[in-house]
Coordinates of C-alpha atoms in Angstrom, one line a residue:
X1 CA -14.4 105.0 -2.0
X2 CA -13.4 112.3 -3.2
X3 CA -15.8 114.6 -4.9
X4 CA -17.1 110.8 -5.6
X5 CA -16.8 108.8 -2.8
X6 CA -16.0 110.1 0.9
X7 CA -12.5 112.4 1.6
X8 CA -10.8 112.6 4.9
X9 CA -8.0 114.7 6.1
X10 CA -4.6 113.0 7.6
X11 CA -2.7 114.1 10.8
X12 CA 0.8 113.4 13.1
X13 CA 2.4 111.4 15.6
X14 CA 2.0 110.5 19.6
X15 CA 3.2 109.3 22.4
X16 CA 4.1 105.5 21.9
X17 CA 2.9 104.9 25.3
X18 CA -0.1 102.2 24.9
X19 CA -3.7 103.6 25.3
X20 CA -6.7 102.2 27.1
X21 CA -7.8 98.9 25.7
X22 CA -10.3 99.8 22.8
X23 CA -14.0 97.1 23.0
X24 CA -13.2 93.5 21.1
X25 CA -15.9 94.2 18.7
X26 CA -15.7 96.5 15.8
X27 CA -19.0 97.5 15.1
X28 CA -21.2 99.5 17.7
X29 CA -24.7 99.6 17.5
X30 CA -27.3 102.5 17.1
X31 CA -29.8 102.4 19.6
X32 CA -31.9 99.7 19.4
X33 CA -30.1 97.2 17.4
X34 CA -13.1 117.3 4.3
X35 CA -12.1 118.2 2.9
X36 CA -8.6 118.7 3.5
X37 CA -7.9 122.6 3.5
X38 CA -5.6 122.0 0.4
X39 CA -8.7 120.4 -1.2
X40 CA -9.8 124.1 -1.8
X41 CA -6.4 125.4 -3.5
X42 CA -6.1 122.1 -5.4
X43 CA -7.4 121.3 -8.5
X44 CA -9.0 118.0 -8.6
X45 CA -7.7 116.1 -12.2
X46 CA -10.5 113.1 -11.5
X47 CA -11.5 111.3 -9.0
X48 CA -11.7 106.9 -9.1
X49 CA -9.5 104.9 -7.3
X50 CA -9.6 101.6 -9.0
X51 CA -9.1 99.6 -5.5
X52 CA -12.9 100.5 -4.4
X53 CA -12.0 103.3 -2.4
X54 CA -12.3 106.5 -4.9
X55 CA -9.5 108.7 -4.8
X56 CA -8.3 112.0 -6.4
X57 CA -5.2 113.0 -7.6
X58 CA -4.5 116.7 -6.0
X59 CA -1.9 118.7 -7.4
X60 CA -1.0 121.0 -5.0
X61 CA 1.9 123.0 -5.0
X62 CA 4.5 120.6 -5.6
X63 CA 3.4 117.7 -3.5
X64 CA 3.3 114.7 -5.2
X65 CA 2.9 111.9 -2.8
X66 CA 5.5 109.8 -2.5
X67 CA 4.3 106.3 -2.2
X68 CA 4.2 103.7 1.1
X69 CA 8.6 105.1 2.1
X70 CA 9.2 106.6 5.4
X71 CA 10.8 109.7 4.5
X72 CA 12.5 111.4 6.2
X73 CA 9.8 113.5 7.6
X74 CA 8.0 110.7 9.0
X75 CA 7.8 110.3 12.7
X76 CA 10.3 107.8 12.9
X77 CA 12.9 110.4 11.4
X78 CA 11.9 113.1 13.5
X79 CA 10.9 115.7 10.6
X80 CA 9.1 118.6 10.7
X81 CA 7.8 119.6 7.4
X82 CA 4.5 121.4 7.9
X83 CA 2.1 120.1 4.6
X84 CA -0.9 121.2 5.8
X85 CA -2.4 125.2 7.6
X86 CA -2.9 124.9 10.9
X87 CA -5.6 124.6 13.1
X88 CA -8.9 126.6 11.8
X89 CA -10.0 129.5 14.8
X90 CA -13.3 128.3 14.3
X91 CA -14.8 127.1 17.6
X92 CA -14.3 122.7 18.4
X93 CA -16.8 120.7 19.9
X94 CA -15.5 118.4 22.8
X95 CA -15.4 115.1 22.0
X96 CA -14.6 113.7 25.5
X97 CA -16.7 110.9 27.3
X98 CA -18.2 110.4 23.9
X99 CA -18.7 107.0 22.6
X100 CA -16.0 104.8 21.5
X101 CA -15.2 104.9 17.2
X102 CA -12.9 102.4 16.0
X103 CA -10.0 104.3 13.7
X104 CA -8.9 101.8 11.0
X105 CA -6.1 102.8 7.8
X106 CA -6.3 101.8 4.8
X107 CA -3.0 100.2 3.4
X108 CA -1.6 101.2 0.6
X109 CA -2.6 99.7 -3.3
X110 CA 0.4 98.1 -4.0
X111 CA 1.5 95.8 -0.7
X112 CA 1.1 93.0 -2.3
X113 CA 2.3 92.2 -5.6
X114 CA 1.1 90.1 -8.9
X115 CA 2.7 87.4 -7.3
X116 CA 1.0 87.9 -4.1
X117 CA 3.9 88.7 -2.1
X118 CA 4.1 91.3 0.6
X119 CA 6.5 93.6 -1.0
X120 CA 8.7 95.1 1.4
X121 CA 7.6 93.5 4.6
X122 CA 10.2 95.5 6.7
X123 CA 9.3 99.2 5.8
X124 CA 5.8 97.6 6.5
X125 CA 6.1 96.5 10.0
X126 CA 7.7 99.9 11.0
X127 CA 4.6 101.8 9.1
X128 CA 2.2 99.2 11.1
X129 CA 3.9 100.2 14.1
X130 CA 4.1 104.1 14.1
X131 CA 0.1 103.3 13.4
X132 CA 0.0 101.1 16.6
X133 CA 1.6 103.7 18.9
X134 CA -1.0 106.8 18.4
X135 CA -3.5 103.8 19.3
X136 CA -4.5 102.7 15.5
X137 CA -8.0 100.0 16.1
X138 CA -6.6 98.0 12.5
X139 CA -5.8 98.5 9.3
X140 CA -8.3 97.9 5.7
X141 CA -6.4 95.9 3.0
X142 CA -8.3 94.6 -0.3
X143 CA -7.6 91.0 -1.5
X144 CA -7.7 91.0 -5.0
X145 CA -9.3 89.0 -7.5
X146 CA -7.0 89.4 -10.1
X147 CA -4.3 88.4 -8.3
X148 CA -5.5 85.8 -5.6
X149 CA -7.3 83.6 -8.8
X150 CA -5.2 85.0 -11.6
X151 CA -4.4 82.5 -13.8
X152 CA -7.1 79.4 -14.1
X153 CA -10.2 79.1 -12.1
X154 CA -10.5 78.2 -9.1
X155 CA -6.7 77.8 -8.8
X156 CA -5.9 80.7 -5.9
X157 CA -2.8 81.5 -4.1
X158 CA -3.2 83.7 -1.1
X159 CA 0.3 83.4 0.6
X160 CA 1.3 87.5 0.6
X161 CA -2.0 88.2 2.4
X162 CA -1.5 85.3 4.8
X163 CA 1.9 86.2 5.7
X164 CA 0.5 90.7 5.9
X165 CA -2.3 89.4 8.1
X166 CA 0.7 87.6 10.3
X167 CA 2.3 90.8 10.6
X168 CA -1.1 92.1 12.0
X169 CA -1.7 89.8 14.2
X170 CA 1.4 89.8 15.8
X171 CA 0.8 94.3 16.3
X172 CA -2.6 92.7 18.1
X173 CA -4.3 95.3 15.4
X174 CA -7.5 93.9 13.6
X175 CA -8.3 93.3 10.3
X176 CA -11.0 95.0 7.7
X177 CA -10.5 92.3 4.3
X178 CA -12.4 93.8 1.4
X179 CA -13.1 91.3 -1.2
X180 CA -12.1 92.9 -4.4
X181 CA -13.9 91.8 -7.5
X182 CA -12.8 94.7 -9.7
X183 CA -9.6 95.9 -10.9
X184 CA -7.6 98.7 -9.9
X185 CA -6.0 101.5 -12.3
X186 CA -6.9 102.8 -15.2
X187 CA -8.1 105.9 -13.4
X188 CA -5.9 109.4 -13.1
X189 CA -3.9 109.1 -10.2
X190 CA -3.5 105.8 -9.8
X191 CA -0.8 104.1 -9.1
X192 CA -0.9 100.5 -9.2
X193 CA -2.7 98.2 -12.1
X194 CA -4.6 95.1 -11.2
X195 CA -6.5 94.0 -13.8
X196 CA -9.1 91.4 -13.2
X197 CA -8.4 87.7 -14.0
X198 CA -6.0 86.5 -17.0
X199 CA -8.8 83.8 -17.5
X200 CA -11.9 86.1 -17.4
X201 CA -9.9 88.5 -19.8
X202 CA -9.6 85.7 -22.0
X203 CA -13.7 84.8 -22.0
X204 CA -14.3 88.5 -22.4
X205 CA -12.3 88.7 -25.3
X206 CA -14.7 86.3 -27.1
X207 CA -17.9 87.9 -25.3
X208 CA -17.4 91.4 -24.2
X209 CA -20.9 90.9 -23.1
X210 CA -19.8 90.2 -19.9
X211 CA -18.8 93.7 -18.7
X212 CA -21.0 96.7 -18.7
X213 CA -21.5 98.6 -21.6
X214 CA -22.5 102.2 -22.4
X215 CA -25.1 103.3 -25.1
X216 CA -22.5 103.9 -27.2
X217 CA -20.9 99.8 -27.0
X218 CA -17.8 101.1 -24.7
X219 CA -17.3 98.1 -22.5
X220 CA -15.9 99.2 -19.0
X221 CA -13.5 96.1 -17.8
X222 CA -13.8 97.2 -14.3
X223 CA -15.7 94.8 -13.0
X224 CA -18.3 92.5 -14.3
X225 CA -21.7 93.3 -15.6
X226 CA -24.6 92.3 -13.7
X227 CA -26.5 90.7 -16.3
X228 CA -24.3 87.9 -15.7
X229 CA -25.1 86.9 -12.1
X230 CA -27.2 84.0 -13.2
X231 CA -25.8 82.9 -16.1
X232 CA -23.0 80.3 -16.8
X233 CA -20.5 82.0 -19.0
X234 CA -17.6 81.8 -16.3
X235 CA -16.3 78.2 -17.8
X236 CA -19.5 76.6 -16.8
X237 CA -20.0 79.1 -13.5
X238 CA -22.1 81.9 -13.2
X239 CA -20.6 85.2 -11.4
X240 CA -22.0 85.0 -8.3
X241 CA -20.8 81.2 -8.2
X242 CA -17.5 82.3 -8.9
X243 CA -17.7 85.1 -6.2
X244 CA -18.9 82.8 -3.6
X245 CA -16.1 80.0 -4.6
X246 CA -13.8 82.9 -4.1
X247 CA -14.8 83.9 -0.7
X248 CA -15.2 80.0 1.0
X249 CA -11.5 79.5 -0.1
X250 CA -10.6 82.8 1.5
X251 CA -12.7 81.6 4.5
X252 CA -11.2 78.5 4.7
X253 CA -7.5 79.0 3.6
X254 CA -7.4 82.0 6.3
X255 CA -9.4 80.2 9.0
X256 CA -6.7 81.0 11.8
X257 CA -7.2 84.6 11.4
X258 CA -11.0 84.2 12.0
X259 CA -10.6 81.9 15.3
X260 CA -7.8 84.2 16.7
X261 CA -10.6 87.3 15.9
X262 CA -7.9 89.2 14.4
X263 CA -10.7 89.6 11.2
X264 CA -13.2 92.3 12.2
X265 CA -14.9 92.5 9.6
X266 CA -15.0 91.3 5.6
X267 CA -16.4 94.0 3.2
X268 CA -17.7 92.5 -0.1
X269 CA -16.8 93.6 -3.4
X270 CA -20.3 94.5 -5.4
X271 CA -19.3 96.7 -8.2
X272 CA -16.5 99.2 -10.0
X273 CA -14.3 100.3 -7.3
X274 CA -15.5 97.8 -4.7
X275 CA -18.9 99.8 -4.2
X276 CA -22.4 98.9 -4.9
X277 CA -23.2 101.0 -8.3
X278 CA -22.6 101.2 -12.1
X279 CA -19.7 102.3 -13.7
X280 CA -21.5 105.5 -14.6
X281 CA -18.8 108.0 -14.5
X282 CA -15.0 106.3 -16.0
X283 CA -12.6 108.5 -16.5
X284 CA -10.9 106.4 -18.8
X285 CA -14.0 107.5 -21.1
X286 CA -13.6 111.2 -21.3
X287 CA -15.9 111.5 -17.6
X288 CA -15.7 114.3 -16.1
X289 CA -17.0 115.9 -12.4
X290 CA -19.5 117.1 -12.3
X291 CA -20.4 115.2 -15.3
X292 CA -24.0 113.6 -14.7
X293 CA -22.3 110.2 -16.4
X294 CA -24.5 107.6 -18.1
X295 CA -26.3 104.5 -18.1
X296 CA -24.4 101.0 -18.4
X297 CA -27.2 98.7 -19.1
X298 CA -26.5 98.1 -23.1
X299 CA -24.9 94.3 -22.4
X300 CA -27.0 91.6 -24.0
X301 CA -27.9 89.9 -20.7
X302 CA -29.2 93.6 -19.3
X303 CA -31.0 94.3 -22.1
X304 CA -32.1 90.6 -21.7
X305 CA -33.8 91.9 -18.4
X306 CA -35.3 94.9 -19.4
X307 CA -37.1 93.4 -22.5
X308 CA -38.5 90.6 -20.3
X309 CA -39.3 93.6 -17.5
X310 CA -40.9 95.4 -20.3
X311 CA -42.8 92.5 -21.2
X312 CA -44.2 91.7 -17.9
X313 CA -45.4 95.4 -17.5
X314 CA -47.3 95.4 -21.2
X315 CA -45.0 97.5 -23.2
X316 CA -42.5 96.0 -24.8
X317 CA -41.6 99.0 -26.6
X318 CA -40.0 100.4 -23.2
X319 CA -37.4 97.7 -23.9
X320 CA -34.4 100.3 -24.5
X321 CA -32.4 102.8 -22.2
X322 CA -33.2 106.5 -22.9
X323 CA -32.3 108.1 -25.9
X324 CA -32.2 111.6 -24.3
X325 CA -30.1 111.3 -21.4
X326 CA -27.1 113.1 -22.9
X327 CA -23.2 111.9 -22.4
X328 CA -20.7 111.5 -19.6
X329 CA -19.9 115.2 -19.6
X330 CA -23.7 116.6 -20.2
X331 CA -25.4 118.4 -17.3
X332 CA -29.4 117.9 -16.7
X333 CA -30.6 120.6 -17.8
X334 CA -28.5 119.8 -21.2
X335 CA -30.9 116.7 -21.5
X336 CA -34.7 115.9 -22.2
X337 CA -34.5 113.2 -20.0
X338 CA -32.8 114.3 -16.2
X339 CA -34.3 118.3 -16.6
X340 CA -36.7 119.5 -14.6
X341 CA -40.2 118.1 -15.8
X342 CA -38.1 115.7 -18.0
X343 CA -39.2 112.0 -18.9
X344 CA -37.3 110.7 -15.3
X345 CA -40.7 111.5 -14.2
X346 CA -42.9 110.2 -16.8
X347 CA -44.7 106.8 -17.1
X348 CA -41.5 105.1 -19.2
X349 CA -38.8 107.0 -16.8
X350 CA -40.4 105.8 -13.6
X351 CA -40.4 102.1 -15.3
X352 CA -36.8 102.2 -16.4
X353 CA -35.4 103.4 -13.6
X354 CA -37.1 101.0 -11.2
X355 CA -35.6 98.2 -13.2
X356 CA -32.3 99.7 -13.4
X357 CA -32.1 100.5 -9.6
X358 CA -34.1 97.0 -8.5
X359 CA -31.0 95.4 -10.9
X360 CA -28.5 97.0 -8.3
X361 CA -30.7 95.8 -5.4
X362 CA -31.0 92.2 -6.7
X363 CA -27.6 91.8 -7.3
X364 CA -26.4 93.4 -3.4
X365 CA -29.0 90.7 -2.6
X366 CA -27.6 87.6 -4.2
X367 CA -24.0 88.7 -3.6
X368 CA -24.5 89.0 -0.1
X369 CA -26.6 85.9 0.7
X370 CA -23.8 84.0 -0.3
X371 CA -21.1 85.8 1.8
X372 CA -23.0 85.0 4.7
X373 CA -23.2 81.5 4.3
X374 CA -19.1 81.6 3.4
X375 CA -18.6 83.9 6.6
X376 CA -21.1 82.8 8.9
X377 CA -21.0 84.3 12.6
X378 CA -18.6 87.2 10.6
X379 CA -19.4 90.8 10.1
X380 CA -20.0 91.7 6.8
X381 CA -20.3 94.8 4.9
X382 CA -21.1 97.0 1.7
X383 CA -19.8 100.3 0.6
X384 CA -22.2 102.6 -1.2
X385 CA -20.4 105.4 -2.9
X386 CA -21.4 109.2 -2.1
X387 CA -22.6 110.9 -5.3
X388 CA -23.4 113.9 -4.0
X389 CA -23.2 116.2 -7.4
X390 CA -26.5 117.4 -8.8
X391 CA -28.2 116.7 -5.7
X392 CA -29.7 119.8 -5.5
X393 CA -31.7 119.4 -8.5
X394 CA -35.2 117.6 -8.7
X395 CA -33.6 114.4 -10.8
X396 CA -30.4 113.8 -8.6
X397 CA -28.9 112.9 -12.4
X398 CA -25.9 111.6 -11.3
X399 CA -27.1 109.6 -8.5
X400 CA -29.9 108.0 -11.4
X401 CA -27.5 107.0 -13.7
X402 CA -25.1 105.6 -11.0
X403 CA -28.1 103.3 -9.8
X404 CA -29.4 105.2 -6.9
X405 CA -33.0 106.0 -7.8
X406 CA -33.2 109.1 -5.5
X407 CA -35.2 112.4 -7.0
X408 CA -36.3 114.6 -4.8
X409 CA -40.1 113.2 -4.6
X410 CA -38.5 109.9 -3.9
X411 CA -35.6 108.4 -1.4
X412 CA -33.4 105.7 -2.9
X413 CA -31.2 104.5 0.0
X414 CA -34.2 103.3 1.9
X415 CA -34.4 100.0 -0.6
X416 CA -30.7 99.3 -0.1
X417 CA -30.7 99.6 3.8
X418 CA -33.9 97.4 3.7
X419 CA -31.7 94.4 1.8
X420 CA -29.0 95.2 4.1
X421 CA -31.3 94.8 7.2
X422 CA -32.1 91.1 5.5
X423 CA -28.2 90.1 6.0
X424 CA -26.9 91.7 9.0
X425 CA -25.1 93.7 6.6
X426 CA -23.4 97.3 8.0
X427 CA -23.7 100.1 5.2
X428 CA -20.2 101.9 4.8
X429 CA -20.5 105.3 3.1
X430 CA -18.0 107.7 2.1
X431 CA -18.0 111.4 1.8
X432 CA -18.3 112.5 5.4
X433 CA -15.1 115.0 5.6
X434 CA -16.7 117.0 2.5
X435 CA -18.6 120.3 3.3
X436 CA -21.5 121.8 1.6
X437 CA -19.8 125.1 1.4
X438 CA -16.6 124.0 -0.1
X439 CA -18.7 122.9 -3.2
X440 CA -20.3 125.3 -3.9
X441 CA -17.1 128.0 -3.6
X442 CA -15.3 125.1 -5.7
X443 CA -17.4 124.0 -7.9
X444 CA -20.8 126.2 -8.2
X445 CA -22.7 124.6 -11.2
X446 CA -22.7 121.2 -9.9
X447 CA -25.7 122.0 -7.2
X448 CA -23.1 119.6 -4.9
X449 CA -24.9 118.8 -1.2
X450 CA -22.5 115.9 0.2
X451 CA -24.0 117.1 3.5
X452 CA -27.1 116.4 2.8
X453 CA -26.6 113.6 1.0
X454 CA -24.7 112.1 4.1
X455 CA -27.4 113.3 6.5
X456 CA -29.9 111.2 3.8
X457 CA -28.4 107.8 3.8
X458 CA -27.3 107.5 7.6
X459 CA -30.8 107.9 8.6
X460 CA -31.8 105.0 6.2
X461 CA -29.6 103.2 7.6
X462 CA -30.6 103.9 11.2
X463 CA -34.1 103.7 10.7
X464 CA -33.9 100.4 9.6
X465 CA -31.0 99.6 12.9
X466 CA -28.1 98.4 11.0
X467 CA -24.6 99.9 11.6
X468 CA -23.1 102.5 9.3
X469 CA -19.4 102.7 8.9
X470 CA -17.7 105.5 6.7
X471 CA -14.5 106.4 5.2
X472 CA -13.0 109.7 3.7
X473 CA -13.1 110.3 0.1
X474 CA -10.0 112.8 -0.6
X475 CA -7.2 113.0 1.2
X476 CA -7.1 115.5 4.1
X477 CA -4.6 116.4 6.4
X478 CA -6.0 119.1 8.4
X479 CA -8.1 120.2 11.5
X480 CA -11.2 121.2 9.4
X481 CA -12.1 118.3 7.7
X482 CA -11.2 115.8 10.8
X483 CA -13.7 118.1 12.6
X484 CA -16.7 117.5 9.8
X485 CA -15.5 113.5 10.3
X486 CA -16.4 113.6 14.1
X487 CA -19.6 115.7 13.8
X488 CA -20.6 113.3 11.1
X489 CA -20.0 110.3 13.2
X490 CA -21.1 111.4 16.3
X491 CA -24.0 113.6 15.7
X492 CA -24.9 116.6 18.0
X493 CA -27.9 115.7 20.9
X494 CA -29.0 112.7 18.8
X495 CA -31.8 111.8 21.0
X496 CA -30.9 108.2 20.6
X497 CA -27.5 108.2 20.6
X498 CA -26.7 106.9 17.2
X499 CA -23.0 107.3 15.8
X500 CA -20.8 105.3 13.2
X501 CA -19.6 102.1 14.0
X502 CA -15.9 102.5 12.9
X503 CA -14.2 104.8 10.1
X504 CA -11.8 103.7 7.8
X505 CA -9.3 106.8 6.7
X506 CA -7.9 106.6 3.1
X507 CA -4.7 106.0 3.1
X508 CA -1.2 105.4 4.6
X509 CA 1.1 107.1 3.0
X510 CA 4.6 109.1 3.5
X511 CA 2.6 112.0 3.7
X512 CA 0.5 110.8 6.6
X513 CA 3.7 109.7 8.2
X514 CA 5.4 113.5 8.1
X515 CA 5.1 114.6 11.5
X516 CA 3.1 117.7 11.4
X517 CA 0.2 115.4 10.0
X518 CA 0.5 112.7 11.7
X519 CA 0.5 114.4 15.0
X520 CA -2.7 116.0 13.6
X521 CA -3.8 112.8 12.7
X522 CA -3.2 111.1 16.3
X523 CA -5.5 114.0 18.3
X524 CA -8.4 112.8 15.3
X525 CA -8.0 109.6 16.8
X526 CA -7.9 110.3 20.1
X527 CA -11.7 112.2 19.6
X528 CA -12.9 109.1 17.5
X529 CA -12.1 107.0 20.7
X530 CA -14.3 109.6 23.0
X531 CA -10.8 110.8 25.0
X532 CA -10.1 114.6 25.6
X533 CA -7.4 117.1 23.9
X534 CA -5.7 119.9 25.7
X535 CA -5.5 122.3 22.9
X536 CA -9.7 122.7 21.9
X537 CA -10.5 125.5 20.4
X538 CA -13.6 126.7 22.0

C-alpha cells in the first residue's frame, strides 16, 4: 500500500507485562461524526507489492530480509543487532494524554499457502505473541482470491484463514480481513506469487478483454478491468457479482469471528494491489519512479464507455485516450498532453479525464454497496494509494493517469470521500512516514510532495466526517519516520481534534523482531495509544 503507497519505520521489544485495556471499537471518530533513515542510503529498485499494500525492495548494505523466522536476534532470543541509527537529536513532541490510535501489523504474504493452510502455525503463535506483549491492538491479513475460489466458481475453501483467525482469537487481538481481488507478485521484491483464479485465467485466455490494457495492448493480469463490472463474462456472472458471492461466503463461512467481535474491520479489494486506482505504473512493464505511468483504459468494454460517454457529450470523435501522453517512463514536461498548458486542460482533456476518474468512482461505488449488504453492522474500508510524485506540477501526471483527477485548479479526493461518506466507508491512505524533504534530496526531478499530498486527502476525508485510517508505505525502522507517523495522525492543535482511526504498519518480519527495532517499535506504540516515554527528546 513506498515512494507509491505509504512507508513506515519498525522498532523493538517491551515489557510482556499487559497494558491498559485499549476501547472495543477500532475506529475513532473525527469530531463530529518515513521514511525509515535507511530509506535515504538505500536505493529503491521499485516499489509494488502485489498483496495491496505497496512495497519496496531496499538494498541496503547487506540486509536482505529474511522472511516471517525468528532469528536469532528477535526478542525471543535475546539479540542485539542494531539495524537501524539511533534516535535523531531533533526535538519530540509529547504524545501523552493524547487520544487513543489502534496499532495493527500486517502479517506476512505468504501465511497461508495455495492450499490454504497456515504454514507454520507454531513460529506463528510465538510471532503473534511477542506482538501481544508490547500491547499490539490486531494484526491485517489479506484473504486471497486466487486461493480461497481457485479452482471452479463459487467452489471456496477457507480453512487456513479459519484456523489463523483461531490463533487470533485465542491472543484476544482483533482482526483487519482485506478482501483480495488481485494477485500478488510479479513485482521486484516480492516474494510470494498468487495469481488470481485458475478459472478466470482460463476465460482470460480466450478474452484478454477482461484485464486492463495499455495503449499499446499490454494486458496487466493484476486484477480485473473495470469495464467488466456489469457485464456477464465470469461464466454467466458479472465481476461485481462474483465479488459480492465472494464476500457473503466469507461472511457466512466465518460468522463466529463476527459474533465473538474478534473482526474489526473488513477492507475491500477495489483495484491492483488492493487499492482503489489503475494499474498505471507495473513494473513488470519497464515502469519506473518517478515515471508518470499511463492510462489503462484500451479494453473493449472501457472503450465501450468512453465511445458511449463521447456520444452523450456530442463528440464522438473524443472516443480514444490521448495520443500525447508519452510512456510509463516519460516525465510531463516530455509530453503534449500532462505539460504545463497541455491538452489536460483543454475541452477534450477535461472530458476524458472526467470519464476516466468518474469510472474509478463508479466502480468504488458499486463494489462497496454490495459489501455492505454482505457485512452489514461491519466496518468497512478502502485503501487509496499515495501518489505523491509530480505533485508539484500543475497536471499532478502521475496522480491523472492513476485515476485521481487532481491538478492543481482542481481537488480529486473530494469525489471519492463523498462516495465513501454514502457507505460508511473509512478511507485508509498510505504514505504518512514519507517526508517532503527526503524527496527532494533523493529524488529531485520528481517535484515529490507526499506531505502535502497527505495533508490533501485527510482533510477530504474529514470534511466530509468519515474516518481515515493509514498505513506505512516503505519499511522503516527508526525514530524519524515513527515521529512523521504520529504527527500525521495526531495533528498539532487541530481545533477539532481530528486524528486517524487506527494505523496498520507494513509488515512483520525477522527484522521487526531483532531487538534493537522492535524495542523502537514498542515506544511507537506506546505514543499511538496516547501513554508517555521516559527518554523524549525535547
Amino acid at each position: 500500500m513506498g515512494l507509491f503507497s505509504g512507508a513506515a519505520p519498525p522498532a523493538t521489544p517491551a515489557s510482556m507485562a499487559p497494558a491498559l485495556a485499549p476501547p472495543p471499537l477500532l475506529r475513532v471518530y473525527p469530531a463530529g461524526r518515513h521514511r525509515a533513515r535507511g530509506y535515504r542510503s538505500a536505493r529503491l529498485n521499485t516499489l509494488s507489492s502485489a498483496n495491496g499494500r505497496r512495497r519496496t525492495a531496499l538494498m541496503a548494505g547487506g540486509g536482505a530480509r529474511k522472511g516471517n523466522q525468528i532469528t536469532e536476534n528477535s526478542p525471543v532470543a535475546g539479540g542485539d543487532e542494531q539495524v537501524m541509527d539511533g534516535p535523531p537529536k531533533i526535538p519530540e513532541r509529547d504524545f501523552a494524554g493524547t487520544p487513543y490510535v489502534p496499532v495493527y501489523v500486517m502479517l506476512p504474504l505468504g501465511v497461508i499457502n495455495m492450499k490454504c493452510e497456515v504454514v507454520d502455525p507454531e513460529d506463528l503463535m510465538k510471532q503473534l505473541k511477542i506482538l501481544k506483549s508490547v500491547n499490539v491492538d490486531g494484526v491485517m491479513i489479506d484473504c486471497w482470491w486466487g486461493i480461497v475460489e481457485a479452482h471452479a466458481p463459487q467452489e471456496y475453501n477457507w480453512n487456513g484463514y479459519k484456523q489463523l483467525f483461531q490463533m487470533v482469537r485465542e491472543l484476544n487481538l482483533k482482526l483487519q480481513v482485506v478482501m483480495s481481488f488481485h494477485e500478488c507478485g510479479g513485482n521486484v521484491g516480492d516474494d510470494v506469487y498468487i495469481p488470481l483464479p485458475h478459472w478466470v485465467r482460463e476465460i482470460g485466455r480466450s478474452n484478454p478483454d477482461i484485464y486492463f490494457t495499455d495503449r499499446e495492448g499490454r494486458r496487466n493480469q493484476e486484477c480485473l478491468s473495470w469495464g467488466i463490472d456489469k457485464e456477464r463474462v465470469l461464466r454467466g456472472r458479472t465481476a461485481v457479482e462474483v465479488y459480492f458471492d465472494y464476500m457473503r461466503s466469507f461472511r457466512v463461512e466465518c460468522n463466529e469471528f463476527f459474533e465473538d467481535g474478534i473482526i474489526a474491520e473488513i477492507e475491500v479489494g477495489l483495484g491492483p494491489c488492493g487499492e482503489l486506482r489503475y494499474s498505471s505504473y507495473p513494473a513488470k512493464y519497464g515502469w519506473r519512479y518517478p515515471g508518470i505511468g499511463e492510462f489503462q483504459c484500451y479494453d473493449q468494454y472501457l472503450l465501450k464507455s468512453l465511445r458511449k460517454a463521447a456520444e452523450a457529450r456530442g463528440h464522438s470523435s473524443w472516443a480514444r485516450g490521448p495520443d500525447n501522453a508519452g510512456s510509463y517512463n516519460s516525465r510531463p514536461h516530455e509530453t503534449g498532453f500532462f505539460r504545463d498548458g497541455g491538452d489536460y486542460d483543454s475541452y477534450y482533456g477535461r472530458f476524458f479525464l472526467g470519464w476516466y476518474s468518474q469510472v474509478l468512482v463508479d466502480h468504488a461505488d458499486r463494489v462497496l454497496s454490495l459489501a455492505n449488504f454482505a457485512f452489514e453492522g461491519i466496518n468497512i474500508a478502502a485503501k487509496i494509494s499515495g501518489i505523491h510524485w509530480w505533485y508539484k506540477t500543475a497536471s499532478h501526471a502521475a496522480e491523472l493517469a492513476a485515476g485521481f483527477y487532481n491538478p492543481c485548479n482542481r481537488d480529486g479526493y473530494a469525489p471519492i470521500a463523498a462516495m465513501l461518506r454514502k457507505h460508511d466507508a473509512a478511507l485508509n491512505f498510505t504514505c504518512v512516514e514519507l517526508r517532503t524533504l527526503d524527496q527532494h534530496e533523493d529524488f529531485p526531478e520528481a517535484m515529490a510532495d507526499p506531505e502535502g499530498l497527505v495533508w490533501q486527502v485527510l482533510n477530504a476525508a474529514w470534511d466530509v466526517c468519515i474516518p481515515v485510517a493509514s498505513e506505512n508505505a516503505l519499511p522503516c525502522y527508526d525514530r524519524d519516520g515513527y515521529n512523521k507517523i504520529l504527527e500525521n495522525a495526531k495533528p498539532l492543535n487541530d481545533p477539532d481534534g481530528r486524528h486517524l482511526s487506527a494505523f496498520t504498519y507494513l509488515r512483520l518480519s525477522s527484522v521487526l523482531l531483532e531487538r534493537d527495532n522492535f524495542l523502537e517499535f514498542e515506544r511507537f506504540v506506546k505514543r499511538m495509544h496516547g501513554e508517555g516515554v521516559l527518554d523524549l527528546h525535547l
